């Protein structure tokens, strides 16, 4: 009788210990089951900048030969940040084999930067003189200072700015430019230049700015050059916004166990979490705590039954 009575409490104590062990392992298991938070960034933006871009056609005197004049100065692109500050562009082999200095400037800077939050292109050109073949002593255009800037931020409206500061001289004539439309300069025996001032364009994710755009048609009839036609762009900047990261979905309200104070609609979720020290694992920790409490209660009941059985024996 005593042998049976002693074996029964031992078995029940073993069951209680097993239940407690299961309860202790339930907490880490619940924590392991908690979803991991992943930070997802959007795609990086894009930007470009160029101080000078020419797309000209140079016809020689016999007009049987056409030489394309496609040149760029300080052209940069991002996502990788880049800056260039060269001050001259030279073209070889047009004026009877002599080099032609297309552009000279005191300041000529192009910069492009882009990452997952922001993209920006920026240019600055100061005290610059632009020449074309056939007009070695007469500048096509001279500018005191022009700048352009394009900024695209994730989730924001892109911004494009272009500015012309100071005087402008075209084919030896000082001109006044207006933003209302193109300005035409006609010089008899030399040619015609049409200028467009401060062109900007934006969409929901892109921006572009050009400080000065020229349409050129000159016929110098010197240095074996008959006609020069095409376009010239000064101080251009573009950008494309980074892809905005997706917004986090709102979490459904937790229905906590009895005795836990519910969160009211007038209380910010962040404030409640700060007050209690809670975070996204709070519900899992609460579940683990309940499991531990239940296991402890079961072990206590088995112990009391074993004590009562010993007293009856």
PDB file of C-alpha atoms in Angstrom:
ATOM      1  CA  UNK A   1       0.000   0.000   0.000  1.00  0.00           C
ATOM      2  CA  UNK A   2       2.746   2.361   0.957  1.00  0.00           C
ATOM      3  CA  UNK A   3       4.713   1.324  -2.146  1.00  0.00           C
ATOM      4  CA  UNK A   4       1.770   2.177  -4.405  1.00  0.00           C
ATOM      5  CA  UNK A   5       1.176   5.487  -2.611  1.00  0.00           C
ATOM      6  CA  UNK A   6       4.854   6.545  -3.054  1.00  0.00           C
ATOM      7  CA  UNK A   7       5.019   5.638  -6.755  1.00  0.00           C
ATOM      8  CA  UNK A   8       1.888   7.649  -7.598  1.00  0.00           C
ATOM      9  CA  UNK A   9       3.165  11.051  -6.346  1.00  0.00           C
ATOM     10  CA  UNK A  10       6.486  10.431  -8.113  1.00  0.00           C
ATOM     11  CA  UNK A  11       4.712   9.830 -11.429  1.00  0.00           C
ATOM     12  CA  UNK A  12       2.572  12.907 -10.918  1.00  0.00           C
ATOM     13  CA  UNK A  13       5.639  14.975 -10.033  1.00  0.00           C
ATOM     14  CA  UNK A  14       7.223  13.774 -13.280  1.00  0.00           C
ATOM     15  CA  UNK A  15       4.126  14.856 -15.230  1.00  0.00           C
ATOM     16  CA  UNK A  16       4.197  18.248 -13.517  1.00  0.00           C
ATOM     17  CA  UNK A  17       7.862  18.701 -14.368  1.00  0.00           C
ATOM     18  CA  UNK A  18       7.189  17.760 -17.980  1.00  0.00           C
ATOM     19  CA  UNK A  19       4.341  20.266 -18.195  1.00  0.00           C
ATOM     20  CA  UNK A  20       6.542  22.969 -16.720  1.00  0.00           C
ATOM     21  CA  UNK A  21       9.312  22.164 -19.207  1.00  0.00           C
ATOM     22  CA  UNK A  22       6.861  22.394 -22.104  1.00  0.00           C
ATOM     23  CA  UNK A  23       5.653  25.731 -20.780  1.00  0.00           C
ATOM     24  CA  UNK A  24       9.207  27.041 -20.486  1.00  0.00           C
ATOM     25  CA  UNK A  25      10.001  26.076 -24.051  1.00  0.00           C
ATOM     26  CA  UNK A  26       6.742  27.607 -25.314  1.00  0.00           C
ATOM     27  CA  UNK A  27       7.987  31.144 -24.723  1.00  0.00           C
ATOM     28  CA  UNK A  28      11.073  30.890 -26.996  1.00  0.00           C
ATOM     29  CA  UNK A  29       9.008  28.997 -29.572  1.00  0.00           C
ATOM     30  CA  UNK A  30       6.439  31.762 -29.682  1.00  0.00           C
ATOM     31  CA  UNK A  31       9.179  34.348 -29.985  1.00  0.00           C
ATOM     32  CA  UNK A  32      10.766  32.375 -32.806  1.00  0.00           C
ATOM     33  CA  UNK A  33       7.415  32.323 -34.589  1.00  0.00           C
ATOM     34  CA  UNK A  34       7.197  36.132 -34.523  1.00  0.00           C
ATOM     35  CA  UNK A  35       7.553  37.573 -38.045  1.00  0.00           C
ATOM     36  CA  UNK A  36      10.844  39.323 -38.755  1.00  0.00           C
ATOM     37  CA  UNK A  37      10.715  42.970 -39.838  1.00  0.00           C
ATOM     38  CA  UNK A  38      12.264  43.698 -43.226  1.00  0.00           C
ATOM     39  CA  UNK A  39      13.228  47.226 -44.356  1.00  0.00           C
ATOM     40  CA  UNK A  40      12.598  47.598 -48.082  1.00  0.00           C
ATOM     41  CA  UNK A  41      14.048  50.623 -49.866  1.00  0.00           C
ATOM     42  CA  UNK A  42      12.889  51.964 -53.200  1.00  0.00           C
ATOM     43  CA  UNK A  43      14.855  52.050 -56.425  1.00  0.00           C
ATOM     44  CA  UNK A  44      17.507  54.783 -56.634  1.00  0.00           C
ATOM     45  CA  UNK A  45      16.737  57.897 -58.634  1.00  0.00           C
ATOM     46  CA  UNK A  46      18.594  59.184 -61.693  1.00  0.00           C
ATOM     47  CA  UNK A  47      20.140  62.516 -62.577  1.00  0.00           C
ATOM     48  CA  UNK A  48      22.212  64.088 -65.334  1.00  0.00           C
ATOM     49  CA  UNK A  49      23.892  67.408 -66.056  1.00  0.00           C
ATOM     50  CA  UNK A  50      25.771  68.891 -68.991  1.00  0.00           C
ATOM     51  CA  UNK A  51      27.302  72.332 -69.479  1.00  0.00           C
ATOM     52  CA  UNK A  52      27.299  72.299 -73.304  1.00  0.00           C
ATOM     53  CA  UNK A  53      25.713  70.119 -75.945  1.00  0.00           C
ATOM     54  CA  UNK A  54      25.987  70.840 -79.681  1.00  0.00           C
ATOM     55  CA  UNK A  55      24.213  69.135 -82.563  1.00  0.00           C
ATOM     56  CA  UNK A  56      25.467  71.082 -85.575  1.00  0.00           C
ATOM     57  CA  UNK A  57      26.110  70.328 -89.212  1.00  0.00           C
ATOM     58  CA  UNK A  58      29.055  72.115 -90.858  1.00  0.00           C
ATOM     59  CA  UNK A  59      28.909  72.284 -94.663  1.00  0.00           C
ATOM     60  CA  UNK A  60      32.152  73.103 -96.444  1.00  0.00           C
ATOM     61  CA  UNK A  61      32.294  75.543 -99.381  1.00  0.00           C
ATOM     62  CA  UNK A  62      31.654  73.007-102.106  1.00  0.00           C
ATOM     63  CA  UNK A  63      28.703  71.688 -99.990  1.00  0.00           C
ATOM     64  CA  UNK A  64      29.582  68.170-101.014  1.00  0.00           C
ATOM     65  CA  UNK A  65      31.122  67.504 -97.607  1.00  0.00           C
ATOM     66  CA  UNK A  66      29.207  67.817 -94.337  1.00  0.00           C
ATOM     67  CA  UNK A  67      30.994  67.528 -91.026  1.00  0.00           C
ATOM     68  CA  UNK A  68      28.833  66.814 -87.960  1.00  0.00           C
ATOM     69  CA  UNK A  69      29.755  68.893 -84.941  1.00  0.00           C
ATOM     70  CA  UNK A  70      28.500  66.921 -81.949  1.00  0.00           C
ATOM     71  CA  UNK A  71      30.257  67.952 -78.787  1.00  0.00           C
ATOM     72  CA  UNK A  72      29.560  67.885 -75.066  1.00  0.00           C
ATOM     73  CA  UNK A  73      31.294  69.550 -72.163  1.00  0.00           C
ATOM     74  CA  UNK A  74      31.175  68.151 -68.653  1.00  0.00           C
ATOM     75  CA  UNK A  75      28.397  65.628 -69.171  1.00  0.00           C
ATOM     76  CA  UNK A  76      27.753  63.586 -66.016  1.00  0.00           C
ATOM     77  CA  UNK A  77      25.160  61.035 -64.946  1.00  0.00           C
ATOM     78  CA  UNK A  78      24.165  59.412 -61.648  1.00  0.00           C
ATOM     79  CA  UNK A  79      23.230  57.057 -59.628  1.00  0.00           C
ATOM     80  CA  UNK A  80      26.970  57.301 -59.002  1.00  0.00           C
ATOM     81  CA  UNK A  81      27.797  60.835 -57.908  1.00  0.00           C
ATOM     82  CA  UNK A  82      29.914  62.715 -60.425  1.00  0.00           C
ATOM     83  CA  UNK A  83      31.327  66.201 -60.979  1.00  0.00           C
ATOM     84  CA  UNK A  84      33.209  67.685 -63.937  1.00  0.00           C
ATOM     85  CA  UNK A  85      34.742  71.132 -64.337  1.00  0.00           C
ATOM     86  CA  UNK A  86      36.540  71.236 -67.723  1.00  0.00           C
ATOM     87  CA  UNK A  87      36.604  74.759 -69.216  1.00  0.00           C
ATOM     88  CA  UNK A  88      37.197  74.252 -72.956  1.00  0.00           C
ATOM     89  CA  UNK A  89      36.019  72.175 -75.927  1.00  0.00           C
ATOM     90  CA  UNK A  90      38.136  72.016 -79.080  1.00  0.00           C
ATOM     91  CA  UNK A  91      37.191  70.594 -82.487  1.00  0.00           C
ATOM     92  CA  UNK A  92      39.887  69.512 -84.949  1.00  0.00           C
ATOM     93  CA  UNK A  93      39.932  69.363 -88.736  1.00  0.00           C
ATOM     94  CA  UNK A  94      37.193  71.788 -89.838  1.00  0.00           C
ATOM     95  CA  UNK A  95      38.761  75.197 -90.520  1.00  0.00           C
ATOM     96  CA  UNK A  96      41.296  74.087 -93.112  1.00  0.00           C
ATOM     97  CA  UNK A  97      42.710  71.580 -90.654  1.00  0.00           C
ATOM     98  CA  UNK A  98      43.101  74.064 -87.795  1.00  0.00           C
ATOM     99  CA  UNK A  99      41.528  73.321 -84.383  1.00  0.00           C
ATOM    100  CA  UNK A 100      38.442  75.311 -83.423  1.00  0.00           C
ATOM    101  CA  UNK A 101      37.837  76.334 -79.824  1.00  0.00           C
ATOM    102  CA  UNK A 102      34.095  75.702 -79.520  1.00  0.00           C
ATOM    103  CA  UNK A 103      33.718  76.923 -75.929  1.00  0.00           C
ATOM    104  CA  UNK A 104      35.859  78.724 -73.386  1.00  0.00           C
ATOM    105  CA  UNK A 105      34.633  79.606 -69.894  1.00  0.00           C
ATOM    106  CA  UNK A 106      35.914  80.771 -66.532  1.00  0.00           C
ATOM    107  CA  UNK A 107      33.492  78.479 -64.700  1.00  0.00           C
ATOM    108  CA  UNK A 108      31.895  75.339 -66.143  1.00  0.00           C
ATOM    109  CA  UNK A 109      30.597  72.860 -63.581  1.00  0.00           C
ATOM    110  CA  UNK A 110      28.223  69.919 -63.906  1.00  0.00           C
ATOM    111  CA  UNK A 111      27.192  67.744 -60.954  1.00  0.00           C
ATOM    112  CA  UNK A 112      24.800  64.798 -60.639  1.00  0.00           C
ATOM    113  CA  UNK A 113      23.905  62.856 -57.490  1.00  0.00           C
ATOM    114  CA  UNK A 114      21.292  60.176 -56.849  1.00  0.00           C
ATOM    115  CA  UNK A 115      20.358  57.660 -54.152  1.00  0.00           C
ATOM    116  CA  UNK A 116      17.223  55.939 -52.841  1.00  0.00           C
ATOM    117  CA  UNK A 117      15.814  59.197 -51.404  1.00  0.00           C
ATOM    118  CA  UNK A 118      16.840  62.009 -53.770  1.00  0.00           C
ATOM    119  CA  UNK A 119      18.231  62.771 -57.222  1.00  0.00           C
ATOM    120  CA  UNK A 120      19.671  66.106 -58.336  1.00  0.00           C
ATOM    121  CA  UNK A 121      21.358  67.514 -61.439  1.00  0.00           C
ATOM    122  CA  UNK A 122      23.036  70.929 -61.324  1.00  0.00           C
ATOM    123  CA  UNK A 123      25.083  73.047 -63.765  1.00  0.00           C
ATOM    124  CA  UNK A 124      26.798  76.430 -63.737  1.00  0.00           C
ATOM    125  CA  UNK A 125      28.474  78.300 -66.594  1.00  0.00           C
ATOM    126  CA  UNK A 126      30.098  81.715 -66.183  1.00  0.00           C
ATOM    127  CA  UNK A 127      31.890  84.143 -68.508  1.00  0.00           C
ATOM    128  CA  UNK A 128      31.642  81.816 -71.490  1.00  0.00           C
ATOM    129  CA  UNK A 129      32.192  82.330 -75.232  1.00  0.00           C
ATOM    130  CA  UNK A 130      30.839  79.897 -77.833  1.00  0.00           C
ATOM    131  CA  UNK A 131      32.357  79.763 -81.345  1.00  0.00           C
ATOM    132  CA  UNK A 132      31.426  77.836 -84.496  1.00  0.00           C
ATOM    133  CA  UNK A 133      33.645  77.023 -87.493  1.00  0.00           C
ATOM    134  CA  UNK A 134      33.965  79.851 -90.009  1.00  0.00           C
ATOM    135  CA  UNK A 135      33.677  82.609 -87.386  1.00  0.00           C
ATOM    136  CA  UNK A 136      37.067  82.576 -85.683  1.00  0.00           C
ATOM    137  CA  UNK A 137      36.885  86.164 -84.417  1.00  0.00           C
ATOM    138  CA  UNK A 138      33.156  86.524 -83.780  1.00  0.00           C
ATOM    139  CA  UNK A 139      31.463  84.653 -80.960  1.00  0.00           C
ATOM    140  CA  UNK A 140      28.201  82.933 -81.730  1.00  0.00           C
ATOM    141  CA  UNK A 141      27.084  83.722 -78.192  1.00  0.00           C
ATOM    142  CA  UNK A 142      28.641  85.122 -75.019  1.00  0.00           C
ATOM    143  CA  UNK A 143      26.997  84.719 -71.602  1.00  0.00           C
ATOM    144  CA  UNK A 144      27.893  86.184 -68.233  1.00  0.00           C
ATOM    145  CA  UNK A 145      26.320  83.446 -66.110  1.00  0.00           C
ATOM    146  CA  UNK A 146      23.720  80.695 -66.550  1.00  0.00           C
ATOM    147  CA  UNK A 147      22.628  78.000 -64.099  1.00  0.00           C
ATOM    148  CA  UNK A 148      20.191  75.094 -64.078  1.00  0.00           C
ATOM    149  CA  UNK A 149      18.958  72.731 -61.393  1.00  0.00           C
ATOM    150  CA  UNK A 150      16.615  69.729 -61.311  1.00  0.00           C
ATOM    151  CA  UNK A 151      15.667  68.071 -58.002  1.00  0.00           C
ATOM    152  CA  UNK A 152      13.562  64.927 -57.588  1.00  0.00           C
ATOM    153  CA  UNK A 153      12.754  63.555 -54.123  1.00  0.00           C
ATOM    154  CA  UNK A 154      10.831  60.371 -53.393  1.00  0.00           C
ATOM    155  CA  UNK A 155       7.174  61.159 -52.774  1.00  0.00           C
ATOM    156  CA  UNK A 156       7.595  64.880 -53.620  1.00  0.00           C
ATOM    157  CA  UNK A 157       6.810  66.971 -56.677  1.00  0.00           C
ATOM    158  CA  UNK A 158       9.989  67.429 -58.792  1.00  0.00           C
ATOM    159  CA  UNK A 159      11.469  70.919 -59.131  1.00  0.00           C
ATOM    160  CA  UNK A 160      13.195  72.440 -62.190  1.00  0.00           C
ATOM    161  CA  UNK A 161      14.948  75.829 -62.207  1.00  0.00           C
ATOM    162  CA  UNK A 162      16.975  77.680 -64.854  1.00  0.00           C
ATOM    163  CA  UNK A 163      18.440  81.154 -64.611  1.00  0.00           C
ATOM    164  CA  UNK A 164      20.215  83.556 -66.921  1.00  0.00           C
ATOM    165  CA  UNK A 165      22.169  86.205 -65.028  1.00  0.00           C
ATOM    166  CA  UNK A 166      23.865  89.175 -66.617  1.00  0.00           C
ATOM    167  CA  UNK A 167      24.239  90.185 -70.258  1.00  0.00           C
ATOM    168  CA  UNK A 168      24.041  88.033 -73.385  1.00  0.00           C
ATOM    169  CA  UNK A 169      25.726  88.848 -76.711  1.00  0.00           C
ATOM    170  CA  UNK A 170      24.796  87.050 -79.947  1.00  0.00           C
ATOM    171  CA  UNK A 171      26.888  87.491 -83.106  1.00  0.00           C
ATOM    172  CA  UNK A 172      28.333  90.662 -81.637  1.00  0.00           C
ATOM    173  CA  UNK A 173      24.936  92.133 -80.671  1.00  0.00           C
ATOM    174  CA  UNK A 174      23.840  92.584 -77.079  1.00  0.00           C
ATOM    175  CA  UNK A 175      20.328  91.179 -76.679  1.00  0.00           C
ATOM    176  CA  UNK A 176      17.589  91.171 -74.067  1.00  0.00           C
ATOM    177  CA  UNK A 177      15.899  87.811 -73.614  1.00  0.00           C
ATOM    178  CA  UNK A 178      12.382  87.221 -72.314  1.00  0.00           C
ATOM    179  CA  UNK A 179      10.759  84.103 -70.933  1.00  0.00           C
ATOM    180  CA  UNK A 180       7.609  84.753 -72.990  1.00  0.00           C
ATOM    181  CA  UNK A 181       8.998  83.331 -76.242  1.00  0.00           C
ATOM    182  CA  UNK A 182      12.054  82.943 -78.480  1.00  0.00           C
ATOM    183  CA  UNK A 183      14.347  85.845 -79.326  1.00  0.00           C
ATOM    184  CA  UNK A 184      15.669  86.101 -82.899  1.00  0.00           C
ATOM    185  CA  UNK A 185      18.940  87.781 -83.799  1.00  0.00           C
ATOM    186  CA  UNK A 186      19.603  88.366 -87.516  1.00  0.00           C
ATOM    187  CA  UNK A 187      22.948  89.672 -88.727  1.00  0.00           C
ATOM    188  CA  UNK A 188      23.109  90.337 -92.504  1.00  0.00           C
ATOM    189  CA  UNK A 189      25.883  88.454 -94.242  1.00  0.00           C
ATOM    190  CA  UNK A 190      26.487  86.287 -91.179  1.00  0.00           C
ATOM    191  CA  UNK A 191      23.329  84.468 -90.258  1.00  0.00           C
ATOM    192  CA  UNK A 192      20.486  84.055 -87.780  1.00  0.00           C
ATOM    193  CA  UNK A 193      20.299  82.718 -84.236  1.00  0.00           C
ATOM    194  CA  UNK A 194      17.089  81.974 -82.315  1.00  0.00           C
ATOM    195  CA  UNK A 195      17.361  81.788 -78.529  1.00  0.00           C
ATOM    196  CA  UNK A 196      14.978  80.205 -76.017  1.00  0.00           C
ATOM    197  CA  UNK A 197      15.452  81.256 -72.425  1.00  0.00           C
ATOM    198  CA  UNK A 198      15.098  79.142 -69.301  1.00  0.00           C
ATOM    199  CA  UNK A 199      13.115  76.132 -70.474  1.00  0.00           C
ATOM    200  CA  UNK A 200      11.796  73.900 -67.681  1.00  0.00           C
ATOM    201  CA  UNK A 201       9.565  70.843 -67.647  1.00  0.00           C
ATOM    202  CA  UNK A 202       8.264  68.625 -64.831  1.00  0.00           C
ATOM    203  CA  UNK A 203       6.083  65.520 -64.511  1.00  0.00           C
ATOM    204  CA  UNK A 204       5.052  63.514 -61.463  1.00  0.00           C
ATOM    205  CA  UNK A 205       8.527  61.906 -61.260  1.00  0.00           C
ATOM    206  CA  UNK A 206      10.847  63.829 -63.624  1.00  0.00           C
ATOM    207  CA  UNK A 207      12.238  67.320 -64.068  1.00  0.00           C
ATOM    208  CA  UNK A 208      14.372  69.007 -66.734  1.00  0.00           C
ATOM    209  CA  UNK A 209      15.860  72.500 -66.947  1.00  0.00           C
ATOM    210  CA  UNK A 210      17.787  74.217 -69.737  1.00  0.00           C
ATOM    211  CA  UNK A 211      19.216  77.689 -69.150  1.00  0.00           C
ATOM    212  CA  UNK A 212      19.679  78.578 -72.821  1.00  0.00           C
ATOM    213  CA  UNK A 213      18.799  76.770 -76.066  1.00  0.00           C
ATOM    214  CA  UNK A 214      19.927  78.128 -79.457  1.00  0.00           C
ATOM    215  CA  UNK A 215      18.836  77.311 -82.988  1.00  0.00           C
ATOM    216  CA  UNK A 216      21.690  78.274 -85.293  1.00  0.00           C
ATOM    217  CA  UNK A 217      21.825  79.050 -89.014  1.00  0.00           C
ATOM    218  CA  UNK A 218      24.923  80.962 -90.112  1.00  0.00           C
ATOM    219  CA  UNK A 219      26.740  81.232 -93.435  1.00  0.00           C
ATOM    220  CA  UNK A 220      30.152  82.741 -92.772  1.00  0.00           C
ATOM    221  CA  UNK A 221      31.643  81.899 -96.220  1.00  0.00           C
ATOM    222  CA  UNK A 222      35.090  82.023 -94.614  1.00  0.00           C
ATOM    223  CA  UNK A 223      37.739  79.473 -93.737  1.00  0.00           C
ATOM    224  CA  UNK A 224      36.226  76.990 -96.231  1.00  0.00           C
ATOM    225  CA  UNK A 225      32.931  76.947 -94.297  1.00  0.00           C
ATOM    226  CA  UNK A 226      29.660  77.642 -96.139  1.00  0.00           C
ATOM    227  CA  UNK A 227      26.904  76.897 -93.586  1.00  0.00           C
ATOM    228  CA  UNK A 228      26.563  75.944 -89.956  1.00  0.00           C
ATOM    229  CA  UNK A 229      23.121  74.769 -88.865  1.00  0.00           C
ATOM    230  CA  UNK A 230      21.700  72.964 -85.848  1.00  0.00           C
ATOM    231  CA  UNK A 231      21.139  73.431 -82.126  1.00  0.00           C
ATOM    232  CA  UNK A 232      23.195  74.334 -79.075  1.00  0.00           C
ATOM    233  CA  UNK A 233      22.193  73.722 -75.452  1.00  0.00           C
ATOM    234  CA  UNK A 234      23.787  75.501 -72.507  1.00  0.00           C
ATOM    235  CA  UNK A 235      23.434  74.399 -68.862  1.00  0.00           C
ATOM    236  CA  UNK A 236      21.055  71.434 -68.866  1.00  0.00           C
ATOM    237  CA  UNK A 237      20.005  69.369 -65.829  1.00  0.00           C
ATOM    238  CA  UNK A 238      17.559  66.463 -65.479  1.00  0.00           C
ATOM    239  CA  UNK A 239      16.391  64.086 -62.759  1.00  0.00           C
ATOM    240  CA  UNK A 240      14.031  61.197 -62.073  1.00  0.00           C
ATOM    241  CA  UNK A 241      12.592  60.570 -58.622  1.00  0.00           C
ATOM    242  CA  UNK A 242      13.537  57.457 -56.661  1.00  0.00           C
ATOM    243  CA  UNK A 243      10.757  54.913 -56.350  1.00  0.00           C
ATOM    244  CA  UNK A 244       8.978  55.608 -53.078  1.00  0.00           C
ATOM    245  CA  UNK A 245       8.984  52.610 -50.668  1.00  0.00           C
ATOM    246  CA  UNK A 246       5.572  50.998 -50.099  1.00  0.00           C
ATOM    247  CA  UNK A 247       3.610  52.265 -47.126  1.00  0.00           C
ATOM    248  CA  UNK A 248       3.293  49.854 -44.192  1.00  0.00           C
ATOM    249  CA  UNK A 249      -0.184  48.330 -43.820  1.00  0.00           C
ATOM    250  CA  UNK A 250      -2.083  49.291 -40.675  1.00  0.00           C
ATOM    251  CA  UNK A 251      -2.123  46.510 -38.042  1.00  0.00           C
ATOM    252  CA  UNK A 252      -5.508  45.308 -36.784  1.00  0.00           C
ATOM    253  CA  UNK A 253      -6.325  46.169 -33.181  1.00  0.00           C
ATOM    254  CA  UNK A 254      -5.202  43.446 -30.739  1.00  0.00           C
ATOM    255  CA  UNK A 255      -7.840  41.873 -28.524  1.00  0.00           C
ATOM    256  CA  UNK A 256      -5.856  41.348 -25.366  1.00  0.00           C
ATOM    257  CA  UNK A 257      -6.684  38.929 -22.508  1.00  0.00           C
ATOM    258  CA  UNK A 258      -9.002  39.848 -19.693  1.00  0.00           C
ATOM    259  CA  UNK A 259      -7.558  42.350 -17.267  1.00  0.00           C
ATOM    260  CA  UNK A 260      -5.451  44.114 -19.946  1.00  0.00           C
ATOM    261  CA  UNK A 261      -6.519  47.733 -20.450  1.00  0.00           C
ATOM    262  CA  UNK A 262      -7.705  48.177 -24.066  1.00  0.00           C
ATOM    263  CA  UNK A 263      -6.298  51.029 -26.154  1.00  0.00           C
ATOM    264  CA  UNK A 264      -8.863  53.729 -26.834  1.00  0.00           C
ATOM    265  CA  UNK A 265      -9.311  55.583 -30.094  1.00  0.00           C
ATOM    266  CA  UNK A 266      -8.029  58.845 -28.633  1.00  0.00           C
ATOM    267  CA  UNK A 267      -4.657  57.432 -27.549  1.00  0.00           C
ATOM    268  CA  UNK A 268      -1.782  57.231 -30.061  1.00  0.00           C
ATOM    269  CA  UNK A 269      -0.409  53.737 -30.518  1.00  0.00           C
ATOM    270  CA  UNK A 270       3.158  54.966 -30.165  1.00  0.00           C
ATOM    271  CA  UNK A 271       2.382  56.587 -26.813  1.00  0.00           C
ATOM    272  CA  UNK A 272       0.901  53.355 -25.409  1.00  0.00           C
ATOM    273  CA  UNK A 273       3.882  51.356 -26.562  1.00  0.00           C
ATOM    274  CA  UNK A 274       6.248  53.879 -24.995  1.00  0.00           C
ATOM    275  CA  UNK A 275       4.354  53.794 -21.692  1.00  0.00           C
ATOM    276  CA  UNK A 276       4.304  50.010 -21.375  1.00  0.00           C
ATOM    277  CA  UNK A 277       7.613  49.275 -23.068  1.00  0.00           C
ATOM    278  CA  UNK A 278       5.716  47.224 -25.645  1.00  0.00           C
ATOM    279  CA  UNK A 279       6.575  46.593 -29.251  1.00  0.00           C
ATOM    280  CA  UNK A 280       5.478  44.338 -32.109  1.00  0.00           C
ATOM    281  CA  UNK A 281       6.324  41.219 -30.014  1.00  0.00           C
ATOM    282  CA  UNK A 282       3.980  42.156 -27.161  1.00  0.00           C
ATOM    283  CA  UNK A 283       1.167  39.831 -28.268  1.00  0.00           C
ATOM    284  CA  UNK A 284       3.601  36.891 -28.579  1.00  0.00           C
ATOM    285  CA  UNK A 285       5.048  37.538 -25.137  1.00  0.00           C
ATOM    286  CA  UNK A 286       1.535  37.738 -23.694  1.00  0.00           C
ATOM    287  CA  UNK A 287       0.695  34.350 -25.230  1.00  0.00           C
ATOM    288  CA  UNK A 288       3.859  32.830 -23.813  1.00  0.00           C
ATOM    289  CA  UNK A 289       3.042  34.227 -20.373  1.00  0.00           C
ATOM    290  CA  UNK A 290      -0.431  32.640 -20.450  1.00  0.00           C
ATOM    291  CA  UNK A 291       1.084  29.300 -21.377  1.00  0.00           C
ATOM    292  CA  UNK A 292       3.509  29.526 -18.491  1.00  0.00           C
ATOM    293  CA  UNK A 293       0.724  30.436 -16.040  1.00  0.00           C
ATOM    294  CA  UNK A 294      -1.433  27.513 -17.214  1.00  0.00           C
ATOM    295  CA  UNK A 295       1.428  25.042 -16.840  1.00  0.00           C
ATOM    296  CA  UNK A 296       2.255  26.332 -13.378  1.00  0.00           C
ATOM    297  CA  UNK A 297      -1.354  25.987 -12.273  1.00  0.00           C
ATOM    298  CA  UNK A 298      -1.443  22.385 -13.500  1.00  0.00           C
ATOM    299  CA  UNK A 299       1.748  21.513 -11.652  1.00  0.00           C
ATOM    300  CA  UNK A 300       0.394  23.059  -8.436  1.00  0.00           C
ATOM    301  CA  UNK A 301      -2.822  21.014  -8.684  1.00  0.00           C
ATOM    302  CA  UNK A 302      -0.891  17.750  -9.145  1.00  0.00           C
ATOM    303  CA  UNK A 303       1.275  18.545  -6.121  1.00  0.00           C
ATOM    304  CA  UNK A 304      -1.776  19.202  -3.930  1.00  0.00           C
ATOM    305  CA  UNK A 305      -3.395  15.919  -5.007  1.00  0.00           C
ATOM    306  CA  UNK A 306      -0.211  13.994  -4.202  1.00  0.00           C
ATOM    307  CA  UNK A 307      -0.043  15.576  -0.723  1.00  0.00           C
ATOM    308  CA  UNK A 308      -3.716  14.701  -0.078  1.00  0.00           C
ATOM    309  CA  UNK A 309      -3.132  11.098  -1.148  1.00  0.00           C
ATOM    310  CA  UNK A 310      -0.169  10.767   1.257  1.00  0.00           C
ATOM    311  CA  UNK A 311      -2.266  12.124   4.097  1.00  0.00           C
ATOM    312  CA  UNK A 312      -5.068   9.624   3.373  1.00  0.00           C
ATOM    313  CA  UNK A 313      -2.534   6.788   3.264  1.00  0.00           C
TER     314      UNK A 313
END
